[in-house]
Coordinates of C-alpha atoms in Angstrom, one line a residue:
M105 CA -2.0 -3.7 -64.2
T106 CA -1.6 -4.0 -60.4
D107 CA -1.2 -7.7 -59.0
R108 CA -3.3 -6.3 -55.7
Y109 CA -2.5 -9.6 -54.2
A110 CA 1.2 -9.8 -54.5
S111 CA 1.2 -6.2 -52.6
F112 CA -0.8 -7.7 -50.1
V113 CA 1.4 -11.1 -49.2
R114 CA 4.4 -8.6 -48.8
S115 CA 2.6 -7.1 -46.2
G116 CA 3.1 -8.0 -42.9
A117 CA -0.5 -9.0 -42.2
G118 CA -0.3 -10.8 -45.6
R119 CA 2.7 -12.4 -44.9
A120 CA 1.2 -13.8 -41.5
L121 CA -1.9 -15.0 -43.4
V122 CA -0.1 -16.5 -46.1
K123 CA 1.8 -18.8 -43.8
R124 CA -0.8 -19.5 -42.0
L125 CA -3.0 -20.5 -44.9
G126 CA -0.5 -22.0 -47.5
L127 CA -1.4 -19.7 -49.9
P128 CA 1.1 -18.9 -53.0
D129 CA 3.6 -16.4 -52.5
P130 CA 5.0 -14.6 -55.0
P131 CA 8.5 -13.5 -54.4
R132 CA 10.4 -10.2 -55.4
L133 CA 12.1 -10.9 -58.7
R134 CA 15.6 -10.2 -59.6
R135 CA 15.1 -7.9 -62.6
H136 CA 18.1 -6.3 -64.5
T137 CA 19.1 -2.7 -63.9
P138 CA 22.2 -1.1 -66.2
G139 CA 25.3 -1.8 -63.8
D140 CA 24.2 -4.7 -62.0
P141 CA 26.6 -7.6 -61.1
L142 CA 26.1 -10.5 -63.4
A143 CA 25.8 -12.6 -59.8
P144 CA 24.9 -10.8 -56.5
G145 CA 27.0 -13.3 -54.6
P146 CA 29.9 -16.2 -55.1
V147 CA 28.4 -19.2 -57.5
L148 CA 29.3 -23.1 -57.0
L149 CA 30.6 -24.5 -59.9
G150 CA 30.4 -28.5 -60.0
A151 CA 31.0 -31.3 -62.4
A152 CA 30.4 -34.6 -63.0
T153 CA 33.4 -37.3 -63.5
G154 CA 34.8 -36.1 -66.8
G155 CA 32.6 -32.9 -67.7
R156 CA 34.0 -31.0 -70.7
L157 CA 32.7 -27.5 -70.2
A158 CA 34.1 -27.3 -66.4
E159 CA 36.9 -25.3 -67.2
Q160 CA 35.5 -23.3 -70.1
V161 CA 32.4 -22.7 -67.7
R162 CA 35.5 -21.3 -65.5
R163 CA 37.0 -18.9 -67.7
I164 CA 33.7 -17.1 -68.5
M165 CA 33.0 -16.7 -64.6
A166 CA 36.6 -15.0 -64.4
A167 CA 36.1 -12.8 -67.7
A168 CA 32.6 -11.6 -65.6
G169 CA 34.0 -10.9 -62.5
V170 CA 31.8 -13.8 -61.2
E171 CA 33.3 -14.9 -57.6
L172 CA 33.2 -18.4 -57.5
A173 CA 32.8 -20.1 -54.2
D174 CA 35.4 -23.2 -52.9
P175 CA 33.7 -26.5 -54.1
A176 CA 35.9 -28.0 -51.2
A177 CA 34.3 -25.9 -48.7
A178 CA 31.6 -28.2 -46.5
P179 CA 28.0 -27.1 -46.7
A180 CA 27.0 -24.6 -43.8
P181 CA 24.0 -22.5 -42.9
E182 CA 25.5 -19.2 -43.1
R183 CA 27.3 -20.3 -46.8
R184 CA 25.2 -18.8 -49.2
H185 CA 25.2 -18.6 -53.1
A186 CA 23.8 -16.6 -55.7
A187 CA 23.9 -19.7 -58.3
L188 CA 24.7 -23.4 -58.7
V189 CA 26.3 -24.2 -62.2
Y190 CA 26.8 -27.6 -62.7
D191 CA 28.7 -29.3 -66.0
A192 CA 26.9 -32.7 -66.2
T193 CA 28.3 -33.8 -70.2
G194 CA 30.4 -36.6 -68.0
I195 CA 27.2 -38.3 -67.2
T196 CA 27.1 -41.3 -70.0
D197 CA 24.7 -43.7 -67.9
S198 CA 22.0 -43.7 -65.5
T199 CA 24.5 -45.1 -62.3
G200 CA 26.3 -41.4 -63.3
L201 CA 23.6 -39.8 -62.3
R202 CA 23.5 -39.9 -58.8
Q203 CA 26.1 -37.1 -59.0
L204 CA 23.8 -34.9 -59.4
Y205 CA 21.8 -36.4 -56.3
D206 CA 25.6 -35.8 -54.0
F207 CA 26.1 -32.0 -55.9
F208 CA 22.7 -30.6 -55.2
H209 CA 21.3 -32.7 -51.9
P210 CA 24.0 -30.6 -49.9
Q211 CA 23.2 -27.2 -51.6
A212 CA 19.5 -26.9 -51.9
R213 CA 19.0 -24.4 -49.1
S214 CA 21.9 -22.7 -50.3
V215 CA 20.5 -20.7 -52.8
L216 CA 19.8 -16.9 -52.4
P217 CA 16.4 -15.7 -53.2
S218 CA 15.8 -14.9 -56.8
G219 CA 19.2 -17.3 -57.1
R220 CA 19.6 -19.2 -60.3
V221 CA 20.4 -22.8 -61.2
I222 CA 22.0 -24.0 -64.4
V223 CA 22.9 -27.6 -65.6
L224 CA 25.0 -28.2 -69.0
G225 CA 24.5 -31.2 -70.7
T226 CA 24.9 -32.7 -74.3
P227 CA 22.2 -33.1 -77.1
P228 CA 20.9 -36.5 -76.4
E229 CA 20.5 -36.9 -80.4
E230 CA 24.4 -36.2 -80.2
C231 CA 25.2 -38.7 -77.5
G232 CA 27.4 -41.2 -78.1
S233 CA 25.6 -44.3 -76.7
P234 CA 21.5 -44.7 -75.9
R235 CA 23.1 -45.3 -72.8
E236 CA 24.2 -41.5 -72.7
A237 CA 21.2 -40.3 -74.2
T238 CA 18.9 -41.9 -71.4
A239 CA 21.2 -40.5 -69.1
Q240 CA 21.5 -36.9 -70.4
R241 CA 17.8 -36.7 -71.3
A242 CA 17.2 -37.4 -67.4
L243 CA 18.8 -34.2 -66.6
E244 CA 15.2 -32.8 -68.2
G245 CA 13.3 -34.1 -65.5
L246 CA 15.7 -32.8 -62.7
T247 CA 16.2 -29.0 -63.6
R248 CA 12.0 -28.8 -63.6
S249 CA 11.7 -30.3 -60.7
I250 CA 14.1 -27.5 -59.0
G251 CA 12.2 -24.8 -60.6
K252 CA 9.4 -25.8 -58.6
E253 CA 10.9 -27.2 -55.4
F254 CA 13.7 -24.4 -54.7
G255 CA 11.0 -21.4 -54.7
R256 CA 12.3 -17.9 -53.5
G257 CA 12.1 -16.8 -57.1
V258 CA 14.7 -19.0 -57.9
T259 CA 15.1 -20.2 -61.7
A260 CA 16.4 -23.4 -63.0
Q261 CA 17.6 -24.3 -66.5
L262 CA 19.1 -26.9 -68.7
V263 CA 21.7 -25.8 -71.4
H264 CA 22.9 -28.3 -74.1
V265 CA 25.7 -27.5 -75.4
T266 CA 26.7 -29.4 -78.8
P267 CA 30.2 -31.5 -78.4
A268 CA 30.9 -30.5 -82.1
G269 CA 31.4 -26.6 -81.2
D270 CA 33.5 -23.9 -83.0
A271 CA 34.3 -20.1 -81.6
G272 CA 30.5 -19.5 -82.0
T273 CA 29.7 -22.0 -79.6
T274 CA 31.7 -21.1 -76.8
T275 CA 30.6 -17.4 -77.6
G276 CA 27.0 -18.8 -77.2
L277 CA 27.8 -20.4 -74.4
E278 CA 28.9 -17.2 -72.2
A279 CA 26.5 -15.2 -74.1
T280 CA 23.5 -18.2 -72.4
L281 CA 25.1 -18.1 -69.4
R282 CA 25.4 -14.1 -68.9
F283 CA 21.9 -14.1 -69.9
L284 CA 20.5 -17.0 -67.4
L285 CA 22.8 -16.0 -64.5
S286 CA 21.3 -11.9 -64.6
G287 CA 18.4 -10.7 -63.9
R288 CA 17.4 -10.5 -67.2
S289 CA 15.9 -14.1 -66.8
A290 CA 13.7 -13.4 -63.6
Y291 CA 11.0 -15.0 -65.3
V292 CA 12.6 -17.9 -67.4
S293 CA 12.3 -21.0 -65.7
G294 CA 12.7 -24.8 -66.3
Q295 CA 13.6 -24.1 -69.7
V296 CA 16.1 -26.3 -72.0
V297 CA 18.2 -24.1 -74.2
R298 CA 20.2 -25.7 -77.2
V299 CA 23.9 -24.0 -77.7
G300 CA 24.9 -25.5 -81.4
A301 CA 27.5 -24.3 -83.5
G302 CA 27.3 -21.3 -85.9
Q303 CA 27.9 -17.7 -86.5
A304 CA 29.0 -15.6 -83.1
G305 CA 31.5 -13.1 -82.4
P306 CA 31.4 -11.8 -78.3
P307 CA 30.4 -7.6 -78.4
A308 CA 32.9 -4.9 -77.3
D309 CA 31.2 -4.1 -74.3
W310 CA 28.7 -7.0 -72.7
D311 CA 26.7 -4.2 -71.2
R312 CA 25.9 -3.1 -74.9
P313 CA 25.7 -6.5 -76.7
L314 CA 23.4 -4.9 -79.5
D315 CA 26.1 -2.0 -80.7
G316 CA 24.9 -0.4 -83.8
Q317 CA 23.1 -3.2 -84.5
V318 CA 19.8 -2.8 -86.7
V319 CA 16.8 -4.5 -85.7
L320 CA 13.1 -4.3 -86.3
V321 CA 10.6 -4.4 -84.0
T322 CA 6.6 -5.0 -85.1
G323 CA 4.1 -4.5 -83.0
A324 CA 6.1 -2.3 -81.2
A325 CA 3.6 0.9 -80.1
R326 CA 2.6 -0.7 -76.9
G327 CA 3.1 -3.9 -74.3
I328 CA 5.2 -5.7 -75.0
G329 CA 6.5 -4.1 -78.2
A330 CA 7.0 -1.1 -76.5
A331 CA 8.9 -2.9 -73.5
L332 CA 11.2 -4.5 -76.4
A333 CA 12.1 -1.5 -78.2
R334 CA 13.4 0.3 -75.1
V335 CA 15.3 -2.9 -74.0
L336 CA 16.9 -3.4 -77.4
A337 CA 17.9 0.6 -77.6
R338 CA 19.2 0.1 -74.5
D339 CA 21.3 -2.6 -75.5
G340 CA 22.7 -0.2 -78.2
A341 CA 20.7 -1.3 -81.3
R342 CA 19.5 1.3 -83.9
V343 CA 15.6 -0.1 -83.7
V344 CA 13.2 0.0 -86.3
A345 CA 9.5 0.5 -84.5
L346 CA 6.9 -0.7 -86.7
D347 CA 3.3 -1.0 -85.8
V348 CA -0.1 0.1 -87.9
P349 CA -1.4 3.3 -88.8
A350 CA -4.1 3.2 -86.2
A351 CA -1.3 3.0 -83.0
G352 CA 0.7 6.0 -84.9
D353 CA 0.9 8.3 -81.8
E354 CA 1.8 5.7 -79.4
L355 CA 4.5 4.4 -81.9
A356 CA 5.7 8.0 -82.5
T357 CA 6.0 8.2 -78.6
V358 CA 7.7 4.9 -78.3
A359 CA 10.3 6.2 -81.1
N360 CA 10.9 9.7 -79.8
E361 CA 11.5 8.4 -76.8
I362 CA 14.4 6.1 -77.7
G363 CA 15.5 7.5 -80.7
A364 CA 14.2 4.9 -83.1
T365 CA 13.3 5.1 -86.5
A366 CA 8.8 4.5 -86.6
V367 CA 7.1 3.0 -89.7
Q368 CA 3.8 2.7 -89.9
L369 CA 2.7 0.0 -91.7
D370 CA -0.6 -2.7 -91.9
L371 CA 1.7 -6.0 -92.5
T372 CA -1.5 -7.2 -93.6
A373 CA -1.5 -5.2 -96.7
P374 CA -0.4 -7.1 -100.3
D375 CA 2.5 -4.5 -100.6
A376 CA 3.7 -5.0 -96.9
P377 CA 6.7 -6.6 -97.4
T378 CA 7.9 -5.0 -100.4
R379 CA 7.5 -1.7 -99.1
L380 CA 9.3 -2.7 -96.0
A381 CA 12.1 -4.3 -97.5
D382 CA 12.5 -0.9 -99.8
H383 CA 12.5 0.9 -96.5
L384 CA 15.2 -1.1 -94.7
A385 CA 17.5 -1.4 -97.9
G386 CA 16.7 2.8 -98.5
R387 CA 17.5 3.8 -95.0
H388 CA 19.9 1.0 -93.6
G389 CA 21.0 -1.4 -96.2
H390 CA 20.1 -4.3 -94.2
V391 CA 18.7 -5.7 -91.0
D392 CA 20.5 -7.5 -88.6
V393 CA 17.4 -8.6 -86.7
V394 CA 14.2 -8.8 -87.4
V395 CA 11.8 -9.6 -84.0
H396 CA 8.1 -10.7 -85.3
N397 CA 6.0 -9.4 -82.3
A398 CA 3.0 -8.1 -84.0
G399 CA 0.3 -10.2 -83.0
I400 CA -3.9 -10.0 -82.4
T401 CA -6.5 -11.8 -80.7
R402 CA -10.2 -12.7 -81.6
D403 CA -11.5 -15.1 -79.1
K404 CA -14.2 -17.2 -79.8
T405 CA -14.9 -20.5 -79.5
L406 CA -15.0 -22.8 -82.3
G407 CA -18.4 -23.3 -83.2
R408 CA -19.2 -19.7 -82.2
M409 CA -16.3 -18.1 -84.4
D410 CA -16.9 -16.1 -87.9
A411 CA -14.8 -16.7 -90.5
D412 CA -12.9 -13.3 -90.3
R413 CA -12.1 -14.0 -86.7
W414 CA -10.0 -16.9 -87.9
D415 CA -8.7 -15.2 -91.2
Q416 CA -7.2 -12.0 -89.5
V417 CA -5.5 -13.7 -86.5
L418 CA -4.0 -16.4 -88.5
D419 CA -3.0 -13.8 -91.3
V420 CA -1.6 -11.3 -88.4
N421 CA 0.2 -13.7 -86.4
L422 CA 1.6 -16.3 -88.8
S423 CA 1.5 -15.6 -92.3
S424 CA 2.6 -11.8 -92.1
Q425 CA 5.9 -13.3 -90.4
E426 CA 6.1 -15.9 -93.7
R427 CA 6.0 -13.3 -96.3
I428 CA 8.1 -10.8 -94.4
N429 CA 10.9 -13.7 -94.1
D430 CA 10.7 -14.8 -97.5
V431 CA 11.1 -11.2 -99.2
L432 CA 13.7 -9.7 -96.4
L433 CA 16.1 -13.0 -97.6
E434 CA 15.0 -13.2 -101.1
R435 CA 17.0 -9.7 -101.6
G436 CA 19.6 -10.9 -98.5
L437 CA 18.9 -8.0 -96.7
I438 CA 19.3 -10.1 -93.4
P439 CA 23.1 -11.3 -93.8
A440 CA 25.2 -14.0 -92.6
G441 CA 25.0 -13.4 -88.8
G442 CA 21.8 -12.1 -88.6
R443 CA 18.7 -12.8 -86.5
I444 CA 15.2 -13.4 -86.5
V445 CA 13.0 -13.8 -82.9
S446 CA 9.6 -14.7 -83.2
V447 CA 6.8 -14.3 -80.5
S448 CA 4.8 -16.9 -80.0
S449 CA 2.7 -17.9 -76.9
I450 CA 1.8 -20.6 -74.4
A451 CA -1.7 -21.1 -75.6
G452 CA 0.5 -22.3 -79.0
I453 CA 2.0 -25.4 -76.7
A454 CA -1.0 -26.0 -74.4
G455 CA -3.8 -24.9 -76.5
N456 CA -6.6 -22.8 -74.7
R457 CA -10.0 -22.7 -74.7
G458 CA -11.7 -19.7 -77.0
Q459 CA -8.6 -19.1 -79.0
T460 CA -8.4 -22.3 -81.7
N461 CA -7.1 -19.1 -84.0
Y462 CA -4.9 -17.8 -81.5
A463 CA -3.2 -21.2 -80.4
T464 CA -3.1 -22.7 -84.2
S465 CA -1.0 -19.6 -85.5
K466 CA 0.9 -19.5 -82.1
A467 CA 1.5 -23.1 -82.7
G468 CA 2.2 -22.3 -86.4
V469 CA 5.1 -19.7 -85.0
I470 CA 6.8 -22.8 -83.3
G471 CA 6.7 -24.6 -86.6
L472 CA 8.1 -21.8 -88.8
V473 CA 11.2 -21.4 -86.1
Q474 CA 11.7 -25.1 -86.3
S475 CA 11.4 -25.6 -90.0
L476 CA 13.7 -22.9 -91.1
A477 CA 16.6 -23.1 -88.6
P478 CA 17.9 -25.8 -90.1
V479 CA 17.7 -24.1 -93.7
L480 CA 19.1 -20.7 -92.3
R481 CA 21.8 -22.3 -90.5
E482 CA 23.3 -22.6 -94.2
R483 CA 23.2 -18.7 -94.9
G484 CA 24.8 -18.4 -90.9
I485 CA 21.3 -17.0 -90.0
S486 CA 20.0 -17.8 -86.7
V487 CA 15.9 -18.0 -85.7
N488 CA 14.5 -18.5 -82.3
A489 CA 10.9 -18.3 -80.9
V490 CA 9.4 -16.7 -76.9
A491 CA 6.6 -18.1 -75.5
P492 CA 5.1 -15.7 -73.2
G493 CA 2.7 -16.9 -70.4
F494 CA 1.0 -15.0 -68.6
I495 CA 1.9 -11.1 -68.9
E496 CA 1.1 -8.3 -67.3
T497 CA -0.9 -6.3 -70.4
R498 CA -4.0 -4.2 -71.2
L499 CA -4.6 -7.6 -72.8
T500 CA -4.8 -9.5 -69.7
A501 CA -6.2 -7.0 -67.7
R502 CA -9.5 -7.9 -69.6
I503 CA -9.4 -11.4 -68.5
P504 CA -12.2 -12.3 -65.9
L505 CA -10.8 -11.6 -62.3
V506 CA -11.5 -15.7 -61.8
V507 CA -9.3 -16.9 -65.0
R508 CA -6.9 -13.7 -64.3
E509 CA -5.9 -14.8 -60.9
A510 CA -5.4 -18.4 -62.0
G511 CA -3.1 -17.0 -64.7
R512 CA -1.0 -15.6 -62.5
R513 CA -0.6 -18.5 -59.8
M514 CA -0.3 -21.4 -61.9
N515 CA 3.5 -20.9 -62.2
S516 CA 7.0 -21.7 -60.2
M517 CA 6.6 -18.1 -59.4
S518 CA 2.8 -17.4 -58.1
Q519 CA 2.8 -14.4 -60.2
G520 CA 2.4 -12.7 -63.9
G521 CA 5.1 -11.4 -65.9
L522 CA 5.9 -8.2 -66.6
P523 CA 6.5 -6.9 -70.4
V524 CA 10.3 -6.0 -69.6
D525 CA 10.7 -10.3 -69.0
V526 CA 9.5 -10.9 -72.6
A527 CA 11.8 -8.2 -74.0
E528 CA 14.9 -9.6 -72.0
T529 CA 14.5 -13.1 -73.2
I530 CA 14.5 -11.3 -77.1
G531 CA 16.8 -9.0 -76.4
W532 CA 19.5 -12.1 -75.6
L533 CA 18.3 -14.1 -78.4
S534 CA 19.0 -11.0 -80.6
W535 CA 22.5 -10.5 -79.5
P536 CA 25.4 -11.3 -82.2
A537 CA 27.1 -13.4 -79.4
S538 CA 23.8 -15.9 -79.5
G539 CA 23.9 -16.4 -82.9
A540 CA 24.8 -20.4 -82.2
L541 CA 21.6 -20.6 -80.7
S542 CA 19.1 -21.5 -84.0
G543 CA 15.5 -23.2 -83.3
N544 CA 15.2 -22.8 -79.5
I545 CA 11.5 -22.2 -78.1
V546 CA 11.8 -20.4 -74.9
R547 CA 9.1 -20.2 -73.0
V548 CA 9.0 -17.0 -70.5
C549 CA 6.0 -18.3 -68.3
G550 CA 7.5 -18.1 -64.7
Q551 CA 7.5 -22.1 -65.5
S552 CA 3.9 -22.4 -65.9
L553 CA 2.1 -25.2 -65.1
L554 CA 0.3 -25.3 -68.4
G555 CA 1.7 -27.4 -71.0
A556 CA 4.7 -28.5 -68.9

């Protein structure tokens, strides 16, 4: 689907009109292309007094081939940075927050278009005192505001890193930095990501972080699911692409394109979990990653909605995920180090008129992730979710024009996201190196104003 407004404002006449009338100005976003450098310019690394992560980040940047800017150099108009990364873990009370101003104020205009801002902190619930927890919680206000202020496609994130870390934490931090600094995270902004302790190891090749991994993708025939299957295959995965029999032709096209296994299965069928488990066991012996992407909408206001619309949406979007998880886990088909990634929605966070069934199901997905995370941690399995906002698909193309334009513009990027933006985020959470991330709900919404 073409965003004609974005195309117009990038023309000469359009840019003049946008500037004169103060209209939304959608920037060109830097998206990932294999072979791209992690950062298209130097990265400025700063740290609060007593920060515990700066040296670790420095080593990660060096290993990734990222150029670090000289922190002692005075700010200058010609000195531009691809990213600003700040270790705020040393801030232990509210007076220490002044260090954030001292670092970011002189550098606010130095970030390149589609640049990145990353602040590293300590989870407030793991802080040593109420004052430290207060200061660390304040970091969310900083990063969310920067995401809205810097403009030009610049994203801003807060990464909470557990102080009780292990080797998995170190790898998880590296995986997270590699994702957030790269073009893979183009439409992710204003998020809080938690890196805990867990089973994770670096890949042999960061350009193929899923090499040899068996990954199940439900709803893979079209839209986000098809983009996801392609991204995972590009990153080295052996993809099992699943969709309903009615989408068999489209599913076969995607599977043949990427060398995936195609499985036609209605997930609401009573025997679907068992049949799927039998297929995975017989064909692969296990599954490293399960991506619950399949979903439907049956929109009506609650007062006009019949019971079938309610039941169908809840069954496909939520209950089928629970049933599949139960069988795969019971039969031990998801090994230690496995990952489960579910697709929620911003509607599950903010609600949406005419979508009470959909919003309920997607809020339930968030509950599923948050409740399973501590249980599966004991088995070395991580579970996370992504929550897309307005994504340019065939479904959103059917939305009435005025509502569609509002959905596109009501975010920090002033534009809708692409299916590949969701796919890249799921891909990152699927990496073995991301095994120490669990219980996260990452919004892929361009920092939408809804539910913020």
